[in-house]
mmCIF file of C-alpha atoms in Angstrom:
data_model
loop_
_atom_site.group_PDB
_atom_site.id
_atom_site.type_symbol
_atom_site.label_atom_id
_atom_site.label_comp_id
_atom_site.label_asym_id
_atom_site.label_seq_id
_atom_site.Cartn_x
_atom_site.Cartn_y
_atom_site.Cartn_z
ATOM 1 C CA ILE A 53 -4.778 9.715 12.965
ATOM 2 C CA THR A 54 -1.911 8.286 10.902
ATOM 3 C CA ARG A 55 0.628 6.173 12.809
ATOM 4 C CA GLY A 56 3.233 9.084 12.376
ATOM 5 C CA ASP A 57 6.418 7.988 14.302
ATOM 6 C CA ARG A 58 4.406 5.593 16.435
ATOM 7 C CA PHE A 59 4.056 8.489 19.044
ATOM 8 C CA VAL A 60 2.618 11.414 17.277
ATOM 9 C CA GLY A 61 0.389 11.146 14.201
ATOM 10 C CA GLU A 62 -1.498 13.354 11.778
ATOM 11 C CA ASP A 63 -5.195 14.050 12.495
ATOM 12 C CA VAL A 64 -7.174 13.021 9.335
ATOM 13 C CA THR A 65 -10.700 12.712 10.884
ATOM 14 C CA HIS A 66 -12.073 15.324 8.439
ATOM 15 C CA THR A 67 -11.579 13.005 5.322
ATOM 16 C CA VAL A 68 -11.687 9.473 6.856
ATOM 17 C CA LYS A 69 -15.016 9.817 8.431
ATOM 18 C CA PHE A 70 -16.436 10.114 4.943
ATOM 19 C CA ALA A 71 -14.909 6.507 3.934
ATOM 20 C CA SER A 72 -17.764 4.377 2.343
ATOM 21 C CA ASN A 73 -17.627 1.620 4.889
ATOM 22 C CA LEU A 74 -16.667 3.260 8.061
ATOM 23 C CA ILE A 75 -18.705 2.208 11.089
ATOM 24 C CA LYS A 76 -19.227 5.373 13.097
ATOM 25 C CA THR A 77 -21.237 3.775 16.062
ATOM 26 C CA LEU A 78 -20.252 0.447 17.416
ATOM 27 C CA PRO A 79 -22.855 -1.834 17.834
ATOM 28 C CA LYS A 80 -21.357 -3.356 20.946
ATOM 29 C CA ILE A 81 -18.129 -3.740 22.966
ATOM 30 C CA ALA A 82 -16.837 -7.230 22.403
ATOM 31 C CA ASN A 83 -16.618 -9.135 25.634
ATOM 32 C CA GLU A 84 -12.864 -9.005 25.778
ATOM 33 C CA PHE A 85 -12.897 -5.276 25.756
ATOM 34 C CA LYS A 86 -15.950 -4.628 28.072
ATOM 35 C CA ASP A 87 -13.674 -3.199 30.814
ATOM 36 C CA ASN A 88 -11.986 -0.725 28.504
ATOM 37 C CA GLN A 89 -13.698 2.420 27.878
ATOM 38 C CA ASN A 90 -11.254 3.289 24.990
ATOM 39 C CA PHE A 91 -9.281 1.241 22.439
ATOM 40 C CA ILE A 92 -7.712 1.765 19.214
ATOM 41 C CA ILE A 93 -8.641 0.009 15.969
ATOM 42 C CA ARG A 94 -5.754 -0.133 13.499
ATOM 43 C CA ALA A 95 -6.466 -0.151 9.852
ATOM 44 C CA GLU A 96 -5.253 0.339 6.390
ATOM 45 C CA ILE A 97 -6.975 2.765 3.945
ATOM 46 C CA VAL A 98 -7.247 1.853 0.289
ATOM 47 C CA ILE A 99 -9.073 2.979 -2.831
ATOM 48 C CA ASN A 100 -10.154 -0.222 -4.770
ATOM 49 C CA LYS A 101 -9.246 -0.597 -8.453
ATOM 50 C CA LEU A 102 -12.765 -0.036 -9.555
ATOM 51 C CA GLU A 103 -13.411 2.802 -7.291
ATOM 52 C CA PHE A 104 -10.278 4.347 -8.684
ATOM 53 C CA GLU A 105 -11.422 3.887 -12.336
ATOM 54 C CA LEU A 106 -14.807 5.467 -11.545
ATOM 55 C CA LEU A 107 -13.112 8.404 -9.579
ATOM 56 C CA ASN A 108 -10.875 9.233 -12.901
ATOM 57 C CA LYS A 109 -13.933 9.144 -15.068
ATOM 58 C CA ILE A 110 -15.567 11.646 -12.626
ATOM 59 C CA ARG A 111 -12.392 13.885 -12.881
ATOM 60 C CA GLU A 112 -12.102 13.523 -16.493
ATOM 61 C CA ASN A 113 -15.597 14.823 -16.919
ATOM 62 C CA LYS A 114 -14.978 17.495 -14.720
ATOM 63 C CA GLY A 115 -11.699 18.555 -16.529
ATOM 64 C CA LEU A 116 -9.644 17.746 -13.494
ATOM 65 C CA LYS A 117 -6.149 16.064 -13.526
ATOM 66 C CA LEU A 118 -6.250 12.348 -13.566
ATOM 67 C CA LEU A 119 -4.885 10.587 -10.530
ATOM 68 C CA ALA A 120 -1.930 8.368 -11.226
ATOM 69 C CA ASN A 121 -2.553 5.230 -9.160
ATOM 70 C CA PRO A 122 -4.808 3.879 -6.374
ATOM 71 C CA ARG A 123 -2.242 3.793 -3.597
ATOM 72 C CA ASN A 124 -1.021 7.557 -4.061
ATOM 73 C CA ALA A 125 -4.644 8.689 -4.465
ATOM 74 C CA ALA A 126 -5.666 7.104 -1.227
ATOM 75 C CA SER A 127 -2.805 8.642 0.535
ATOM 76 C CA GLY A 128 -3.285 11.957 -0.853
ATOM 77 C CA SER A 129 -7.103 11.855 -0.282
ATOM 78 C CA VAL A 130 -6.636 11.213 3.346
ATOM 79 C CA ARG A 131 -4.248 14.171 3.797
ATOM 80 C CA GLN A 132 -6.333 16.767 1.869
ATOM 81 C CA ILE A 133 -7.078 20.033 3.545
ATOM 82 C CA ASP A 134 -9.733 21.322 1.003
ATOM 83 C CA ILE A 135 -11.992 18.157 0.739
ATOM 84 C CA ASP A 136 -12.824 16.593 -2.667
ATOM 85 C CA MET A 137 -15.790 14.694 -1.894
ATOM 86 C CA ASP A 138 -15.309 12.438 -4.878
ATOM 87 C CA ARG A 139 -12.087 11.497 -3.511
ATOM 88 C CA VAL A 140 -12.893 10.865 0.252
ATOM 89 C CA LYS A 141 -15.973 8.815 -0.603
ATOM 90 C CA ALA A 142 -13.839 6.376 -2.552
ATOM 91 C CA LEU A 143 -11.783 5.416 0.363
ATOM 92 C CA THR A 144 -12.198 1.906 1.930
ATOM 93 C CA ILE A 145 -11.017 0.961 5.508
ATOM 94 C CA VAL A 146 -9.508 -2.447 6.027
ATOM 95 C CA PRO A 147 -8.930 -2.973 9.916
ATOM 96 C CA PHE A 148 -6.357 -5.496 11.163
ATOM 97 C CA ALA A 149 -5.784 -4.956 14.758
ATOM 98 C CA ILE A 150 -7.288 -3.537 18.134
ATOM 99 C CA SER A 151 -4.685 -2.160 20.417
ATOM 100 C CA THR A 152 -5.754 -2.635 24.007
ATOM 101 C CA ALA A 153 -4.244 -2.927 27.463
ATOM 102 C CA GLU A 154 -5.460 -6.657 27.353
ATOM 103 C CA ILE A 155 -2.659 -8.431 25.437
ATOM 104 C CA ASN A 156 -3.473 -12.111 26.299
ATOM 105 C CA ILE A 157 -5.750 -12.254 23.504
ATOM 106 C CA ASN A 158 -4.204 -13.440 20.319
ATOM 107 C CA HIS A 159 -4.236 -11.615 16.897
ATOM 108 C CA GLN A 160 -6.754 -14.185 15.252
ATOM 109 C CA ASP A 161 -9.313 -13.663 18.069
ATOM 110 C CA ILE A 162 -9.071 -10.022 17.806
ATOM 111 C CA ARG A 163 -9.673 -10.149 14.019
ATOM 112 C CA LYS A 164 -12.992 -12.191 14.940
ATOM 113 C CA GLU A 165 -13.761 -9.441 17.348
ATOM 114 C CA LEU A 166 -13.416 -7.040 14.405
ATOM 115 C CA ASN A 167 -15.608 -9.070 12.153
ATOM 116 C CA ARG A 168 -18.385 -9.352 15.161
ATOM 117 C CA LEU A 169 -18.293 -5.646 15.388
ATOM 118 C CA GLY A 170 -19.273 -5.246 11.926
ATOM 119 C CA PHE A 171 -16.147 -4.199 10.084
ATOM 120 C CA GLU A 172 -14.948 -5.619 6.653
ATOM 121 C CA ILE A 173 -11.666 -7.451 7.318
ATOM 122 C CA SER A 174 -9.434 -9.347 5.004
ATOM 123 C CA LYS A 175 -10.721 -13.010 4.406
ATOM 124 C CA ASP A 176 -6.999 -13.986 3.459
ATOM 125 C CA SER A 177 -5.495 -13.588 7.021
ATOM 126 C CA THR A 178 -4.638 -17.257 8.198
ATOM 127 C CA LEU A 179 -3.085 -18.793 11.064
ATOM 128 C CA LEU A 180 -0.021 -20.744 9.890
ATOM 129 C CA ASN A 181 1.775 -23.374 12.113
ATOM 130 C CA ASN A 182 5.148 -24.029 10.304
ATOM 131 C CA PHE A 183 7.382 -22.787 7.462
ATOM 132 C CA THR A 184 5.987 -25.282 4.867
ATOM 133 C CA GLU A 185 2.616 -23.803 5.439
ATOM 134 C CA LEU A 186 4.075 -20.280 5.178
ATOM 135 C CA LYS A 187 5.718 -20.897 1.772
ATOM 136 C CA GLU A 188 2.559 -22.444 0.505
ATOM 137 C CA TYR A 189 0.588 -19.424 1.437
ATOM 138 C CA ILE A 190 2.868 -16.954 -0.078
ATOM 139 C CA ALA A 191 2.927 -18.939 -3.265
ATOM 140 C CA ARG A 192 -1.126 -18.622 -3.141
ATOM 141 C CA ILE A 193 -1.339 -15.028 -2.511
ATOM 142 C CA THR A 194 1.595 -14.132 -5.042
ATOM 143 C CA ASN A 195 -0.004 -16.253 -8.002
ATOM 144 C CA ASN A 196 -3.191 -14.489 -7.244
ATOM 145 C CA ARG A 197 -2.113 -10.865 -6.123
ATOM 146 C CA LEU A 198 -3.500 -9.182 -9.398
ATOM 147 C CA ASN A 199 -7.068 -10.684 -8.836
ATOM 148 C CA TYR A 200 -7.509 -8.400 -5.628
ATOM 149 C CA PRO A 201 -9.755 -5.423 -5.823
ATOM 150 C CA TYR A 202 -6.958 -3.382 -4.357
ATOM 151 C CA GLN A 203 -3.158 -2.893 -5.218
ATOM 152 C CA LEU A 204 -0.945 -4.936 -2.801
ATOM 153 C CA ASP A 205 2.883 -5.155 -3.029
ATOM 154 C CA GLY A 206 3.397 -7.832 -0.280
ATOM 155 C CA ILE A 207 2.473 -9.912 3.093
ATOM 156 C CA VAL A 208 2.701 -8.937 6.467
ATOM 157 C CA ILE A 209 3.942 -11.976 8.662
ATOM 158 C CA ARG A 210 3.247 -11.523 12.390
ATOM 159 C CA LEU A 211 3.130 -13.690 15.587
ATOM 160 C CA ASN A 212 -0.249 -14.720 16.597
ATOM 161 C CA ASN A 213 0.677 -14.408 20.202
ATOM 162 C CA ASN A 214 0.129 -10.905 21.208
ATOM 163 C CA LYS A 215 1.872 -11.175 24.639
ATOM 164 C CA LEU A 216 4.952 -12.235 23.043
ATOM 165 C CA PHE A 217 4.575 -9.641 20.023
ATOM 166 C CA GLU A 218 4.681 -6.787 22.827
ATOM 167 C CA GLU A 219 7.411 -8.311 24.623
ATOM 168 C CA LEU A 220 9.652 -8.122 21.634
ATOM 169 C CA GLY A 221 9.111 -4.238 21.304
ATOM 170 C CA ALA A 222 10.008 -2.462 18.155
ATOM 171 C CA VAL A 223 12.806 -0.802 16.334
ATOM 172 C CA GLY A 224 11.714 2.611 15.202
ATOM 173 C CA LYS A 225 8.420 2.163 13.369
ATOM 174 C CA ASN A 226 9.007 -1.525 12.645
ATOM 175 C CA PRO A 227 7.774 -4.196 15.328
ATOM 176 C CA ARG A 228 10.076 -7.113 15.992
ATOM 177 C CA GLY A 229 7.181 -9.581 15.924
ATOM 178 C CA ALA A 230 6.315 -8.741 12.421
ATOM 179 C CA ILE A 231 8.048 -8.715 9.077
ATOM 180 C CA ALA A 232 6.883 -7.784 5.545
ATOM 181 C CA TYR A 233 7.415 -10.259 2.735
ATOM 182 C CA LYS A 234 7.507 -8.088 -0.560
ATOM 183 C CA PHE A 235 6.608 -9.421 -3.934
ATOM 184 C CA LYS A 236 9.206 -9.491 -6.564
ATOM 185 C CA ALA A 237 8.624 -6.441 -9.204
ATOM 186 C CA THR A 238 7.342 -7.431 -12.504
ATOM 187 C CA GLN A 239 9.502 -6.283 -15.268
ATOM 188 C CA ALA A 240 9.260 -5.333 -18.991
ATOM 189 C CA THR A 241 11.453 -4.222 -21.799
ATOM 190 C CA THR A 242 10.836 -0.944 -23.893
ATOM 191 C CA LYS A 243 12.682 1.790 -25.636
ATOM 192 C CA LEU A 244 14.188 4.877 -23.928
ATOM 193 C CA LEU A 245 12.664 7.808 -26.425
ATOM 194 C CA ASP A 246 13.755 10.982 -24.430
ATOM 195 C CA VAL A 247 14.470 12.443 -20.955
ATOM 196 C CA GLU A 248 12.703 15.356 -19.326
ATOM 197 C CA PHE A 249 13.582 17.263 -16.433
ATOM 198 C CA GLY A 250 11.377 18.195 -13.709
ATOM 199 C CA ILE A 251 11.850 21.025 -11.360
ATOM 200 C CA GLY A 252 10.639 20.477 -7.716
ATOM 201 C CA ARG A 253 9.301 22.892 -5.169
ATOM 202 C CA THR A 254 12.706 23.254 -3.620
ATOM 203 C CA GLY A 255 14.355 23.599 -7.021
ATOM 204 C CA ALA A 256 15.847 20.040 -7.199
ATOM 205 C CA VAL A 257 15.944 18.835 -10.701
ATOM 206 C CA THR A 258 14.787 15.256 -11.365
ATOM 207 C CA PRO A 259 15.203 13.660 -14.922
ATOM 208 C CA VAL A 260 12.482 11.514 -15.878
ATOM 209 C CA ALA A 261 12.848 8.779 -18.707
ATOM 210 C CA ILE A 262 10.303 9.136 -21.645
ATOM 211 C CA LEU A 263 9.555 5.396 -22.912
ATOM 212 C CA ASP A 264 8.069 3.717 -25.538
ATOM 213 C CA PRO A 265 4.599 2.811 -23.776
ATOM 214 C CA VAL A 266 4.344 -0.737 -22.412
ATOM 215 C CA ARG A 267 1.947 -2.637 -20.448
ATOM 216 C CA LEU A 268 3.249 -3.664 -16.976
ATOM 217 C CA ASP A 269 1.135 -5.117 -13.936
ATOM 218 C CA GLY A 270 -2.206 -4.056 -15.568
ATOM 219 C CA SER A 271 -1.261 -0.424 -16.604
ATOM 220 C CA THR A 272 0.476 1.407 -19.384
ATOM 221 C CA VAL A 273 3.669 2.758 -18.407
ATOM 222 C CA SER A 274 5.331 5.786 -20.575
ATOM 223 C CA ARG A 275 7.517 7.450 -17.866
ATOM 224 C CA ALA A 276 9.848 6.393 -15.140
ATOM 225 C CA THR A 277 12.105 8.275 -12.717
ATOM 226 C CA LEU A 278 15.709 8.580 -13.204
ATOM 227 C CA HIS A 279 16.165 10.071 -9.748
ATOM 228 C CA ASN A 280 19.216 12.223 -10.400
ATOM 229 C CA PHE A 281 22.267 12.799 -13.049
ATOM 230 C CA ASP A 282 24.361 10.326 -11.288
ATOM 231 C CA GLU A 283 21.841 7.731 -11.775
ATOM 232 C CA ILE A 284 21.978 8.372 -15.693
ATOM 233 C CA LYS A 285 25.663 8.000 -15.690
ATOM 234 C CA ARG A 286 25.645 4.987 -13.301
ATOM 235 C CA LYS A 287 23.161 3.077 -15.628
ATOM 236 C CA ASP A 288 25.085 4.287 -18.681
ATOM 237 C CA LEU A 289 21.666 5.399 -20.501
ATOM 238 C CA TYR A 290 21.722 6.628 -24.347
ATOM 239 C CA TYR A 291 18.682 7.646 -26.228
ATOM 240 C CA ASN A 292 16.879 4.862 -28.059
ATOM 241 C CA ASP A 293 18.455 2.139 -25.532
ATOM 242 C CA THR A 294 16.380 -0.805 -24.802
ATOM 243 C CA VAL A 295 15.914 -0.750 -21.133
ATOM 244 C CA ILE A 296 14.284 -2.918 -18.505
ATOM 245 C CA ILE A 297 11.551 -1.258 -16.219
ATOM 246 C CA GLN A 298 9.674 -2.334 -13.238
ATOM 247 C CA LYS A 299 7.332 -1.039 -10.564
ATOM 248 C CA ALA A 300 8.933 -0.228 -7.293
ATOM 249 C CA GLY A 301 6.601 -1.375 -4.436
ATOM 250 C CA ASP A 302 4.212 -2.195 -7.274
ATOM 251 C CA ILE A 303 3.297 1.254 -7.839
ATOM 252 C CA ILE A 304 6.039 3.825 -9.157
ATOM 253 C CA PRO A 305 7.731 2.716 -12.491
ATOM 254 C CA GLU A 306 11.520 2.747 -12.378
ATOM 255 C CA LEU A 307 14.171 2.338 -15.037
ATOM 256 C CA VAL A 308 16.453 -0.888 -13.992
ATOM 257 C CA GLU A 309 18.933 -0.894 -16.286
ATOM 258 C CA ALA A 310 19.784 -0.796 -20.219
ATOM 259 C CA ILE A 311 20.581 -3.591 -22.266
ATOM 260 C CA PRO A 312 24.114 -2.458 -24.031
ATOM 261 C CA GLU A 313 24.066 -5.393 -26.453
ATOM 262 C CA LEU A 314 20.881 -4.381 -28.052
ATOM 263 C CA ARG A 315 22.393 -0.957 -28.663
#
């Protein structure tokens, strides 16, 4: 199931069961969990960049619409009603936690259990002891972020002590014992050539900037959302403006601002 609102999630068994690396039968129950008949493994689901390229080649050969990016493709593939086998077989599961009644086991030990059970876990999870080590870790991951097999837009920093993590509770979906460090968006400049207007299923009109194609974070960007008409007015945009664009959350291109002095 998806995490939903932390209480009720969406059943996605019909798609996730086809993920290429999903273990359908656990080889053993790890010692720490032997008294629990049921426990929950929490994971992220991704489509690796290479798998995404292969998937789009298959779709192109079949005359199907190409998928925009790996992140949206993974989310959409998980929620399909009519299953596209090419898409679901491209899914990869990356477990990061086991939820169980036993909370005296720290997070790093739980990750070792996941590894012993046969799951593929991120090799970059590291126990850090102070803020100096944290800053060094953030710098290393940030500098290497484009070399990962899947897209990532940040780092989750969480307490290793699970008992304290649980005691701190949560606000909505967000646990107090963890925080997300988001990478600064990569920016580029290009020309605003035109504006098109898309009509959503509710009738809402969304302006889309048509840009002189430019490379940004490993992909070519030629369109960016402008959200609404007030956004165009607020950013004071004109045709043929030189504009700054970036990828929001590392995925969706957005137009940040125009550079009036180059007008």
